[in-house]
CSV table of C-alpha atoms and ligand atoms in Angstrom, one decimal:
chain,number,residue,atom,x,y,z
A,1,UNK,CA,-20.0,99.8,51.7
A,2,UNK,CA,-22.3,101.5,54.1
A,3,UNK,CA,-21.1,101.0,57.6
A,4,UNK,CA,-24.6,100.5,58.9
A,5,UNK,CA,-24.9,97.5,56.6
A,6,UNK,CA,-21.5,96.1,57.1
A,7,UNK,CA,-20.0,93.7,59.6
A,8,UNK,CA,-17.1,95.6,61.0
A,9,UNK,CA,-17.2,95.0,64.8
A,10,UNK,CA,-14.7,97.5,66.2
A,11,UNK,CA,-13.7,97.4,69.9
A,12,UNK,CA,-12.9,100.5,72.0
A,13,UNK,CA,-11.0,98.8,74.8
A,14,UNK,CA,-7.5,97.3,74.4
A,15,UNK,CA,-8.0,93.4,74.3
A,16,UNK,CA,-5.7,92.1,77.0
A,17,UNK,CA,-4.8,88.8,75.2
A,18,UNK,CA,-2.8,90.9,72.6
A,19,UNK,CA,0.8,91.6,73.3
A,20,UNK,CA,1.8,93.5,70.2
A,21,UNK,CA,0.3,96.5,68.3
A,22,UNK,CA,-0.7,94.7,65.1
A,23,UNK,CA,-2.6,92.0,67.1
A,24,UNK,CA,-4.4,94.6,69.2
A,25,UNK,CA,-5.3,96.7,66.2
A,26,UNK,CA,-6.5,93.8,64.1
A,27,UNK,CA,-8.9,92.8,66.9
A,28,UNK,CA,-9.9,96.4,67.6
A,29,UNK,CA,-10.5,97.4,64.0
A,30,UNK,CA,-12.6,94.3,63.4
A,31,UNK,CA,-10.2,92.6,61.0
A,32,UNK,CA,-10.1,89.1,62.6
A,33,UNK,CA,-11.5,87.1,65.5
A,34,UNK,CA,-9.7,84.1,67.0
A,35,UNK,CA,-11.8,80.9,66.8
A,36,UNK,CA,-9.2,78.5,68.4
A,37,UNK,CA,-5.7,79.1,69.6
A,38,UNK,CA,-3.7,80.3,66.5
A,39,UNK,CA,-6.7,80.0,64.2
A,40,UNK,CA,-8.6,83.1,63.0
A,41,UNK,CA,-11.7,84.0,61.1
A,42,UNK,CA,-11.2,86.8,58.7
A,43,UNK,CA,-14.0,89.4,58.9
A,44,UNK,CA,-14.9,91.5,55.9
A,45,UNK,CA,-12.4,94.3,56.5
A,46,UNK,CA,-9.5,91.9,57.2
A,47,UNK,CA,-10.4,89.7,54.2
A,48,UNK,CA,-10.2,92.7,51.9
A,49,UNK,CA,-6.7,93.4,53.0
A,50,UNK,CA,-5.7,89.7,52.8
A,51,UNK,CA,-7.1,89.6,49.2
A,52,UNK,CA,-5.2,92.8,48.3
A,53,UNK,CA,-1.9,91.3,49.5
A,54,UNK,CA,-2.7,88.1,47.7
A,55,UNK,CA,-3.4,90.1,44.5
A,56,UNK,CA,0.0,91.8,44.6
A,57,UNK,CA,1.8,88.6,45.4
A,58,UNK,CA,0.0,86.9,42.5
A,59,UNK,CA,0.8,89.7,40.0
A,60,UNK,CA,4.5,89.5,40.8
A,61,UNK,CA,4.6,85.7,40.7
A,62,UNK,CA,2.9,85.8,37.3
A,63,UNK,CA,5.2,88.6,36.1
A,64,UNK,CA,8.2,86.4,37.0
A,65,UNK,CA,6.9,83.6,34.7
A,66,UNK,CA,5.6,81.4,37.5
A,67,UNK,CA,2.3,79.5,36.8
A,68,UNK,CA,-0.5,79.3,39.4
A,69,UNK,CA,-2.2,76.1,40.3
A,70,UNK,CA,-4.1,75.0,43.4
A,71,UNK,CA,-3.2,72.0,45.5
A,72,UNK,CA,-5.4,70.7,48.3
A,73,UNK,CA,-4.9,71.3,52.0
A,74,UNK,CA,-5.3,67.6,52.8
A,75,UNK,CA,-2.5,65.3,51.7
A,76,UNK,CA,-1.9,61.6,51.8
A,77,UNK,CA,0.7,60.4,54.3
A,78,UNK,CA,2.3,58.1,51.7
A,79,UNK,CA,3.9,61.0,49.9
A,80,UNK,CA,5.6,62.1,53.1
A,81,UNK,CA,6.7,58.6,53.9
A,82,UNK,CA,8.5,58.5,50.5
A,83,UNK,CA,10.4,61.7,51.2
A,84,UNK,CA,11.2,60.6,54.7
A,85,UNK,CA,9.6,63.6,56.3
A,86,UNK,CA,6.5,61.9,57.7
A,87,UNK,CA,8.4,61.0,60.9
A,88,UNK,CA,10.8,63.9,60.8
A,89,UNK,CA,8.1,66.6,60.9
A,90,UNK,CA,7.0,65.6,64.3
A,91,UNK,CA,4.3,67.1,66.4
A,92,UNK,CA,3.9,70.2,64.2
A,93,UNK,CA,2.1,68.1,61.6
A,94,UNK,CA,-1.7,67.7,62.1
A,95,UNK,CA,-2.3,64.0,61.3
A,96,UNK,CA,-5.8,62.8,60.4
A,97,UNK,CA,-7.4,59.5,59.5
A,98,UNK,CA,-10.2,59.2,57.0
A,99,UNK,CA,-13.1,56.7,57.4
A,100,UNK,CA,-11.0,53.9,55.8
A,101,UNK,CA,-8.3,54.5,58.4
A,102,UNK,CA,-5.9,55.9,55.7
A,103,UNK,CA,-3.4,58.3,57.2
A,104,UNK,CA,-3.8,61.8,55.9
A,105,UNK,CA,-2.5,65.2,57.0
A,106,UNK,CA,-3.2,68.9,56.8
A,107,UNK,CA,-0.4,70.2,54.6
A,108,UNK,CA,2.3,72.3,56.4
A,109,UNK,CA,4.0,72.8,53.0
A,110,UNK,CA,3.9,71.1,49.5
A,111,UNK,CA,7.3,69.9,48.3
A,112,UNK,CA,6.2,66.3,48.2
A,113,UNK,CA,2.9,66.9,46.5
A,114,UNK,CA,4.3,69.2,43.8
A,115,UNK,CA,7.1,66.6,43.2
A,116,UNK,CA,4.5,63.9,42.8
A,117,UNK,CA,2.5,66.0,40.3
A,118,UNK,CA,5.7,66.8,38.4
A,119,UNK,CA,6.9,63.2,38.1
A,120,UNK,CA,3.5,62.1,36.8
A,121,UNK,CA,3.6,64.4,33.8
A,122,UNK,CA,7.0,65.8,33.0
A,123,UNK,CA,9.2,63.5,31.0
A,124,UNK,CA,11.9,65.5,29.2
A,125,UNK,CA,14.5,68.1,30.0
A,126,UNK,CA,12.9,70.1,27.1
A,127,UNK,CA,9.9,70.8,29.3
A,128,UNK,CA,12.2,72.5,31.9
A,129,UNK,CA,12.3,74.9,33.7
A,130,UNK,CA,9.0,74.7,35.5
A,131,UNK,CA,8.0,77.3,38.1
A,132,UNK,CA,4.7,76.6,39.8
A,133,UNK,CA,3.0,78.3,42.7
A,134,UNK,CA,-0.2,78.3,44.7
A,135,UNK,CA,-1.7,80.4,47.5
A,136,UNK,CA,-3.2,78.0,50.0
A,137,UNK,CA,-3.9,77.6,53.7
A,138,UNK,CA,-1.4,75.7,55.7
A,139,UNK,CA,-1.5,74.1,59.2
A,140,UNK,CA,1.4,73.8,61.6
A,141,UNK,CA,0.7,72.9,65.2
A,142,UNK,CA,3.0,75.5,66.5
A,143,UNK,CA,4.1,75.0,70.2
A,144,UNK,CA,3.5,78.7,70.9
A,145,UNK,CA,1.1,80.3,68.5
A,146,UNK,CA,1.2,84.0,69.3
A,147,UNK,CA,1.0,87.6,68.1
A,148,UNK,CA,-2.2,86.9,66.3
A,149,UNK,CA,-1.9,86.1,62.6
A,150,UNK,CA,1.9,86.5,62.8
A,151,UNK,CA,2.5,83.1,64.3
A,152,UNK,CA,-0.7,81.2,63.7
A,153,UNK,CA,-1.4,77.5,63.4
A,154,UNK,CA,-3.6,77.9,60.3
A,155,UNK,CA,-2.1,80.5,58.0
A,156,UNK,CA,-2.2,81.5,54.3
A,157,UNK,CA,1.0,81.0,52.3
A,158,UNK,CA,2.2,81.6,48.8
A,159,UNK,CA,4.5,78.7,48.0
A,160,UNK,CA,6.3,78.3,44.7
A,161,UNK,CA,8.4,75.4,43.5
A,162,UNK,CA,11.0,75.4,40.7
A,163,UNK,CA,12.3,72.4,38.7
A,164,UNK,CA,15.5,72.8,36.6
A,165,UNK,CA,17.7,70.4,34.7
A,166,UNK,CA,20.9,71.5,36.5
A,167,UNK,CA,22.5,73.6,39.2
A,168,UNK,CA,23.0,76.6,36.9
A,169,UNK,CA,19.3,76.6,36.0
A,170,UNK,CA,18.2,76.3,39.6
A,171,UNK,CA,20.3,79.3,40.5
A,172,UNK,CA,18.5,81.4,37.9
A,173,UNK,CA,15.1,80.3,39.2
A,174,UNK,CA,16.2,81.2,42.8
A,175,UNK,CA,17.3,84.7,41.7
A,176,UNK,CA,14.2,85.2,39.7
A,177,UNK,CA,12.1,84.5,42.9
A,178,UNK,CA,14.4,86.8,44.9
A,179,UNK,CA,13.6,89.6,42.4
A,180,UNK,CA,9.9,88.9,42.5
A,181,UNK,CA,10.0,89.1,46.3
A,182,UNK,CA,11.8,92.4,46.4
A,183,UNK,CA,9.2,93.8,44.0
A,184,UNK,CA,6.3,92.3,46.0
A,185,UNK,CA,7.5,93.8,49.3
A,186,UNK,CA,8.2,97.2,47.8
A,187,UNK,CA,4.6,97.3,46.4
A,188,UNK,CA,3.4,96.5,49.9
A,189,UNK,CA,5.2,99.5,51.2
A,190,UNK,CA,7.7,97.4,53.1
A,191,UNK,CA,11.5,97.5,53.3
A,192,UNK,CA,12.6,93.9,53.3
A,193,UNK,CA,16.2,92.8,53.7
A,194,UNK,CA,17.2,89.4,52.3
A,195,UNK,CA,19.3,87.6,54.9
A,196,UNK,CA,21.3,84.4,54.9
A,197,UNK,CA,19.2,81.8,56.7
A,198,UNK,CA,19.0,78.3,58.0
A,199,UNK,CA,17.2,75.8,55.9
A,200,UNK,CA,15.5,74.0,58.8
A,201,UNK,CA,13.1,71.0,58.0
A,202,UNK,CA,12.9,72.1,54.3
A,203,UNK,CA,16.6,71.1,53.8
A,204,UNK,CA,19.2,72.3,51.3
A,205,UNK,CA,22.2,74.5,51.2
A,206,UNK,CA,21.2,77.9,50.0
A,207,UNK,CA,18.5,80.0,51.7
A,208,UNK,CA,17.4,83.5,52.3
A,209,UNK,CA,14.9,85.0,54.7
A,210,UNK,CA,13.2,88.3,53.9
A,211,UNK,CA,13.1,90.3,57.0
A,212,UNK,CA,11.1,93.5,57.9
A,213,UNK,CA,12.8,95.4,60.8
A,214,UNK,CA,10.5,95.7,63.8
A,215,UNK,CA,11.2,95.7,67.5
A,216,UNK,CA,8.5,93.1,68.0
A,217,UNK,CA,10.0,90.7,65.5
A,218,UNK,CA,10.8,87.1,66.5
A,219,UNK,CA,14.3,86.9,64.9
A,220,UNK,CA,17.5,88.6,66.1
A,221,UNK,CA,19.2,90.0,63.0
A,222,UNK,CA,22.6,91.4,62.1
A,223,UNK,CA,23.1,93.6,59.0
A,224,UNK,CA,25.4,96.1,57.4
A,225,UNK,CA,24.3,99.8,57.4
A,226,UNK,CA,24.5,99.6,53.6
A,227,UNK,CA,21.0,98.4,53.6
A,228,UNK,CA,19.9,101.7,55.2
A,229,UNK,CA,21.9,103.8,52.8
A,230,UNK,CA,21.6,102.4,49.4
A,231,UNK,CA,18.3,102.7,47.7
A,232,UNK,CA,18.5,99.1,46.9
A,233,UNK,CA,14.8,98.6,46.9
A,234,UNK,CA,14.2,101.0,44.1
A,235,UNK,CA,17.0,99.5,42.0
A,236,UNK,CA,15.8,96.0,42.7
A,237,UNK,CA,12.3,96.8,41.6
A,238,UNK,CA,13.4,98.9,38.6
A,239,UNK,CA,15.9,98.1,35.9
A,240,UNK,CA,16.3,94.3,36.3
A,241,UNK,CA,14.7,91.9,33.9
A,242,UNK,CA,13.6,88.5,35.2
A,243,UNK,CA,14.3,86.9,31.8
A,244,UNK,CA,17.9,88.0,31.6
A,245,UNK,CA,20.4,85.7,33.4
A,246,UNK,CA,23.0,88.6,33.5
A,247,UNK,CA,20.5,91.0,35.1
A,248,UNK,CA,19.5,88.4,37.7
A,249,UNK,CA,23.2,87.8,38.5
A,250,UNK,CA,23.8,91.5,39.0
A,251,UNK,CA,20.7,91.9,41.1
A,252,UNK,CA,21.6,88.9,43.3
A,253,UNK,CA,25.1,90.3,43.8
A,254,UNK,CA,23.7,93.6,44.9
A,255,UNK,CA,21.3,92.0,47.3
A,256,UNK,CA,23.9,89.7,48.9
A,257,UNK,CA,27.2,91.7,48.8
A,258,UNK,CA,26.7,93.2,52.2
A,259,UNK,CA,26.4,91.3,55.4
A,260,UNK,CA,22.9,90.4,56.6
A,261,UNK,CA,22.1,87.3,58.6
A,262,UNK,CA,19.6,86.0,61.2
A,263,UNK,CA,20.9,84.7,64.5
A,264,UNK,CA,20.9,81.0,63.3
A,265,UNK,CA,23.3,81.9,60.5
A,266,UNK,CA,25.2,84.7,62.2
A,267,UNK,CA,28.9,84.4,61.5
A,268,UNK,CA,31.1,86.2,64.0
A,269,UNK,CA,34.2,86.1,61.7
A,270,UNK,CA,32.3,87.8,58.8
A,271,UNK,CA,30.6,90.2,61.3
A,272,UNK,CA,34.0,91.3,62.7
A,273,UNK,CA,35.0,92.2,59.1
A,274,UNK,CA,32.2,94.8,59.0
A,275,UNK,CA,33.4,98.2,60.2
A,276,UNK,CA,32.0,98.7,63.7
A,277,UNK,CA,30.2,101.9,62.8
A,278,UNK,CA,28.3,100.0,60.1
A,279,UNK,CA,27.1,97.2,62.3
A,280,UNK,CA,23.4,97.1,62.9
A,281,UNK,CA,21.6,94.7,65.2
A,282,UNK,CA,17.9,94.4,65.8
A,283,UNK,CA,14.7,92.4,65.6
A,284,UNK,CA,12.9,91.4,62.5
A,285,UNK,CA,9.8,89.7,61.1
A,286,UNK,CA,10.3,87.0,58.6
A,287,UNK,CA,7.8,87.6,55.8
A,288,UNK,CA,9.3,85.3,53.2
A,289,UNK,CA,11.8,82.5,52.9
A,290,UNK,CA,13.4,80.9,49.8
A,291,UNK,CA,15.3,77.6,49.6
A,292,UNK,CA,17.5,75.8,47.0
A,293,UNK,CA,17.8,72.2,47.8
A,294,UNK,CA,18.9,70.5,44.6
A,295,UNK,CA,17.7,66.9,44.1
A,296,UNK,CA,16.7,66.2,47.7
A,297,UNK,CA,13.0,65.5,46.9
A,298,UNK,CA,13.3,64.4,43.2
A,299,UNK,CA,15.9,61.8,44.3
A,300,UNK,CA,13.9,60.5,47.4
A,301,UNK,CA,10.7,60.4,45.4
A,302,UNK,CA,12.3,59.2,42.2
A,303,UNK,CA,11.2,62.0,39.9
A,304,UNK,CA,13.3,62.0,36.7
A,305,UNK,CA,13.4,63.5,33.2
A,306,UNK,CA,15.4,62.4,30.2
A,307,UNK,CA,18.4,64.6,29.8
A,308,UNK,CA,20.0,65.8,26.5
A,309,UNK,CA,22.2,62.7,26.4
A,310,UNK,CA,19.2,60.4,26.8
A,311,UNK,CA,20.1,59.5,30.5
A,312,UNK,CA,17.6,59.9,33.3
A,313,UNK,CA,18.3,62.9,35.7
A,314,UNK,CA,16.8,64.1,38.9
A,315,UNK,CA,15.8,67.8,38.4
A,316,UNK,CA,17.1,70.4,40.8
A,317,UNK,CA,14.5,72.1,42.9
A,318,UNK,CA,13.9,75.2,45.0
A,319,UNK,CA,10.9,76.3,47.1
A,320,UNK,CA,9.8,79.8,47.9
A,321,UNK,CA,7.4,80.9,50.5
A,322,UNK,CA,5.6,84.2,51.4
A,323,UNK,CA,3.6,84.5,54.6
A,324,UNK,CA,0.5,86.1,53.1
A,325,UNK,CA,-1.6,86.2,56.3
A,326,UNK,CA,1.5,87.1,58.4
A,327,UNK,CA,2.0,90.1,56.1
A,328,UNK,CA,-1.2,91.7,57.3
A,329,UNK,CA,0.3,91.8,60.8
A,330,UNK,CA,3.7,92.8,59.5
A,331,UNK,CA,2.4,95.7,57.5
A,332,UNK,CA,0.6,97.0,60.6
A,333,UNK,CA,3.7,96.6,62.8
A,334,UNK,CA,5.5,98.8,60.2
A,335,UNK,CA,2.7,101.3,59.7
A,336,UNK,CA,0.6,102.4,62.7
A,337,UNK,CA,0.3,105.2,65.3
A,338,UNK,CA,-1.4,105.6,68.7
A,339,UNK,CA,-4.8,106.1,67.0
A,340,UNK,CA,-4.7,103.0,64.8
A,341,UNK,CA,-3.6,101.5,61.5
A,342,UNK,CA,-2.2,103.5,58.6
A,343,UNK,CA,-2.7,101.4,55.5
A,344,UNK,CA,-0.5,101.7,52.4
A,345,UNK,CA,-2.8,102.6,49.5
A,346,UNK,CA,-1.9,99.4,47.6
A,347,UNK,CA,-3.6,97.2,50.2
A,348,UNK,CA,-6.0,99.4,52.2
A,349,UNK,CA,-9.4,97.7,52.6
A,350,UNK,CA,-11.1,100.9,51.4
A,351,UNK,CA,-9.2,103.8,49.8
A,352,UNK,CA,-11.4,106.3,51.6
A,353,UNK,CA,-13.9,106.7,54.4
A,354,UNK,CA,-16.8,109.1,54.0
A,355,UNK,CA,-17.8,110.5,57.3
A,356,UNK,CA,-21.3,112.0,57.4
A,357,UNK,CA,-21.2,114.1,60.5
A,358,UNK,CA,-25.0,114.8,60.4
A,359,UNK,CA,-27.1,112.1,58.7
A,360,UNK,CA,-30.5,113.6,58.0
A,361,UNK,CA,-29.1,117.0,57.1
A,362,UNK,CA,-30.1,117.4,53.4
A,363,UNK,CA,-26.8,119.0,52.3
A,364,UNK,CA,-24.6,116.4,54.2
A,365,UNK,CA,-26.7,113.5,52.8
A,366,UNK,CA,-26.5,114.9,49.3
A,367,UNK,CA,-22.7,115.5,49.4
A,368,UNK,CA,-22.1,112.0,50.8
A,369,UNK,CA,-24.3,110.4,48.3
A,370,UNK,CA,-22.3,112.0,45.5
A,371,UNK,CA,-18.9,110.9,46.9
A,372,UNK,CA,-20.2,107.4,47.5
A,373,UNK,CA,-21.5,107.2,44.0
A,374,UNK,CA,-18.2,108.2,42.6
A,375,UNK,CA,-16.0,106.0,44.8
A,376,UNK,CA,-18.3,102.9,44.8
A,377,UNK,CA,-16.6,99.9,46.3
A,378,UNK,CA,-13.5,101.9,47.2
A,379,UNK,CA,-15.3,103.8,49.9
A,380,UNK,CA,-16.6,102.9,53.4
A,381,UNK,CA,-19.5,105.3,54.0
A,382,UNK,CA,-20.0,106.0,57.8
A,383,UNK,CA,-23.7,106.7,57.7
A,384,UNK,CA,-24.2,105.8,61.4
A,385,UNK,CA,-26.3,108.0,63.7
A,386,UNK,CA,-23.4,108.6,66.0
A,387,UNK,CA,-21.2,111.4,67.4
A,388,UNK,CA,-18.6,112.9,65.2
A,389,UNK,CA,-15.9,111.8,67.7
A,390,UNK,CA,-16.8,108.2,67.3
A,391,UNK,CA,-16.6,108.4,63.5
A,392,UNK,CA,-13.2,110.2,63.6
A,393,UNK,CA,-11.8,107.6,66.0
A,394,UNK,CA,-13.1,104.6,64.1
A,395,UNK,CA,-11.8,106.0,60.8
A,396,UNK,CA,-8.3,106.6,62.3
A,397,UNK,CA,-8.4,103.1,63.9
A,398,UNK,CA,-9.4,101.4,60.6
A,399,UNK,CA,-6.6,103.3,58.8
A,400,UNK,CA,-8.2,104.3,55.5
A,401,UNK,CA,-5.6,106.3,53.6
A,402,UNK,CA,-8.1,109.1,53.1
A,403,UNK,CA,-11.1,110.5,55.1
A,404,UNK,CA,-13.7,112.6,53.4
A,405,UNK,CA,-15.4,114.6,56.3
A,406,UNK,CA,-18.8,116.0,55.5
A,407,UNK,CA,-20.2,118.5,58.1
A,408,UNK,CA,-23.3,120.7,57.8
A,409,UNK,CA,-21.5,124.0,57.7
A,410,UNK,CA,-19.1,123.0,54.9
A,411,UNK,CA,-21.7,121.1,53.0
A,412,UNK,CA,-24.0,124.1,52.8
A,413,UNK,CA,-21.3,126.0,51.0
A,414,UNK,CA,-20.2,123.2,48.8
A,415,UNK,CA,-17.1,122.2,50.7
A,416,UNK,CA,-15.9,119.1,52.5
A,417,UNK,CA,-12.7,118.3,54.5
A,418,UNK,CA,-10.1,115.9,53.1
A,419,UNK,CA,-7.8,114.3,55.6
A,420,UNK,CA,-4.7,112.2,54.8
A,421,UNK,CA,-4.4,109.5,57.4
A,422,UNK,CA,-0.6,109.1,57.2
A,423,UNK,CA,0.3,112.8,57.7
A,424,UNK,CA,-2.8,114.1,59.5
A,425,UNK,CA,-2.9,116.9,56.9
A,426,UNK,CA,-6.4,118.4,56.4
A,427,UNK,CA,-7.7,120.6,53.6
A,428,UNK,CA,-11.0,122.1,52.7
A,429,UNK,CA,-12.1,121.7,49.1
A,430,UNK,CA,-14.9,120.8,46.8
A,431,UNK,CA,-16.0,117.2,46.5
A,432,UNK,CA,-14.8,117.1,42.9
A,433,UNK,CA,-11.3,118.3,43.9
A,434,UNK,CA,-11.2,115.8,46.7
A,435,UNK,CA,-12.1,112.9,44.4
A,436,UNK,CA,-9.3,114.0,42.0
A,437,UNK,CA,-6.8,114.1,44.8
A,438,UNK,CA,-7.5,110.6,46.2
A,439,UNK,CA,-7.7,108.9,42.8
A,440,UNK,CA,-4.1,109.8,41.8
A,441,UNK,CA,-1.3,107.3,41.8
A,442,UNK,CA,-3.1,104.2,43.2
A,443,UNK,CA,-1.4,100.8,42.9
A,444,UNK,CA,-4.4,98.7,41.9
A,445,UNK,CA,-3.4,97.1,38.6
A,446,UNK,CA,-6.0,94.3,38.6
B,501,LIG,N1,8.2,75.2,51.8
B,501,LIG,C1,8.9,76.4,52.2
B,501,LIG,C2,8.9,77.4,51.2
B,501,LIG,S1,7.5,77.3,50.2
B,501,LIG,C3,8.4,76.8,53.5
B,501,LIG,O1,7.5,76.3,54.1
B,501,LIG,N2,9.0,77.9,54.1
B,501,LIG,S2,8.7,78.5,55.5
B,501,LIG,O2,8.5,77.5,56.5
B,501,LIG,O3,9.8,79.4,55.8
B,501,LIG,O4,7.4,79.3,55.4
B,501,LIG,C4,7.2,80.3,54.5
B,501,LIG,C5,6.7,81.6,55.1
B,501,LIG,O5,5.4,81.3,55.7
B,501,LIG,C6,7.5,82.2,56.2
B,501,LIG,O6,8.5,83.0,55.7
B,501,LIG,C7,6.5,83.0,57.0
B,501,LIG,O7,6.4,84.3,56.5
B,501,LIG,C8,5.2,82.2,56.8
B,501,LIG,N3,4.9,81.4,58.0
B,501,LIG,C9,5.6,80.3,58.5
B,501,LIG,N4,5.0,79.8,59.6
B,501,LIG,C10,4.0,80.6,59.9
B,501,LIG,C11,3.0,80.7,61.0
B,501,LIG,N5,3.0,79.8,61.9
B,501,LIG,N6,2.1,81.7,60.9
B,501,LIG,C12,2.1,82.6,59.9
B,501,LIG,N7,3.0,82.6,58.9
B,501,LIG,C13,3.9,81.6,58.9
């Protein structure tokens, strides 16, 4: 995209409504704009990141055997009256009436709706297990929306739901999702720790939150230093197969054999058993949350299948959420410096920025045109008639992994400068060599 033709409104000043780095940088780099409290418009640069995260989340869900569908944002109140949650959910639920005065709501989550879809169509245990997901906007009228997209009122979630015949099957589905989550976060360049967690209004008795360590996180967390030492991420993403129950059990044991809990589930007796020098305490951002809750919804909503013995049984369920829009903020919290964002290659809005330091200079224009031709949609071409300093600052702020700097002196002798945003390293080389360097090892499977 040519910057002069784009809609990327960057801001020089620090917006004073933003308290944390990711919120400030998302506004300054022109990723989002707030339209109401806790509700954001995604501008082109922000939308590209959101879509990239969505793509990785989707690929890992698909790889785990989950099937994508799309449920609506607006739901009928009757389903929630059946489960008993219509009253329980309280003021966080946005309630609406249609012209016929029927009670509707903007979905904060979809357990009821997926259970309804399931009970309409699935009749026999032979059709199980079923693992279904969608990526859809949610609304929760949070008391204190804050930190930009991290705690919004409208936000994008990936939510998956599993249906199994019995407890043993449900546990396999739960572990499968845990593996898919560790792979997802690893591809996003994040170190996420699965922690024992409270089940809250979703209900159930087994639950893990996936926490990214960050001083600005909303949760207080306690964990064993083992999570710093063992390369559990690489192992989690590597050897384990999602279709082997034994692999899944080994993986689950590795993820859960060391102490890690959020403050709601913190157990001082277990904590005391951790050697003092191994105890770590800090703040974290919850980027995902998985729940096993058995037949809570299938029972309340009378969803049954015929079991092997011909009797009707209520399938066992789990639900599995990832905060897709929250992740944009969480990645920035984990990866930025004073100058701006540092995108991991897998989700960067553009892989490279081309900085033409002298538009109008024949050699500069020609070299930039050549780079832009080769990179196409992966490049943001800064073709503005502006000072070099402005272009450097904006490129650092927007955080493209690579910058291709084309100045008149270098261009005349067939050279450009390649800058790596993460390390600040700069090298002078030919445009061809620069293109080879930046094309290597990119995580863009789609
Ligand atoms: N039904 C379950 C799982 S599908 C559920 O709703 N879980 S949840 O409440 O924990 O939400 C799932 C994920 O959505 C959270 O881990 C978090 O990353 C994200 N999320 C929750 N509330 C917000 C919010 N207000 N703003 C942004 N992201 C949020």
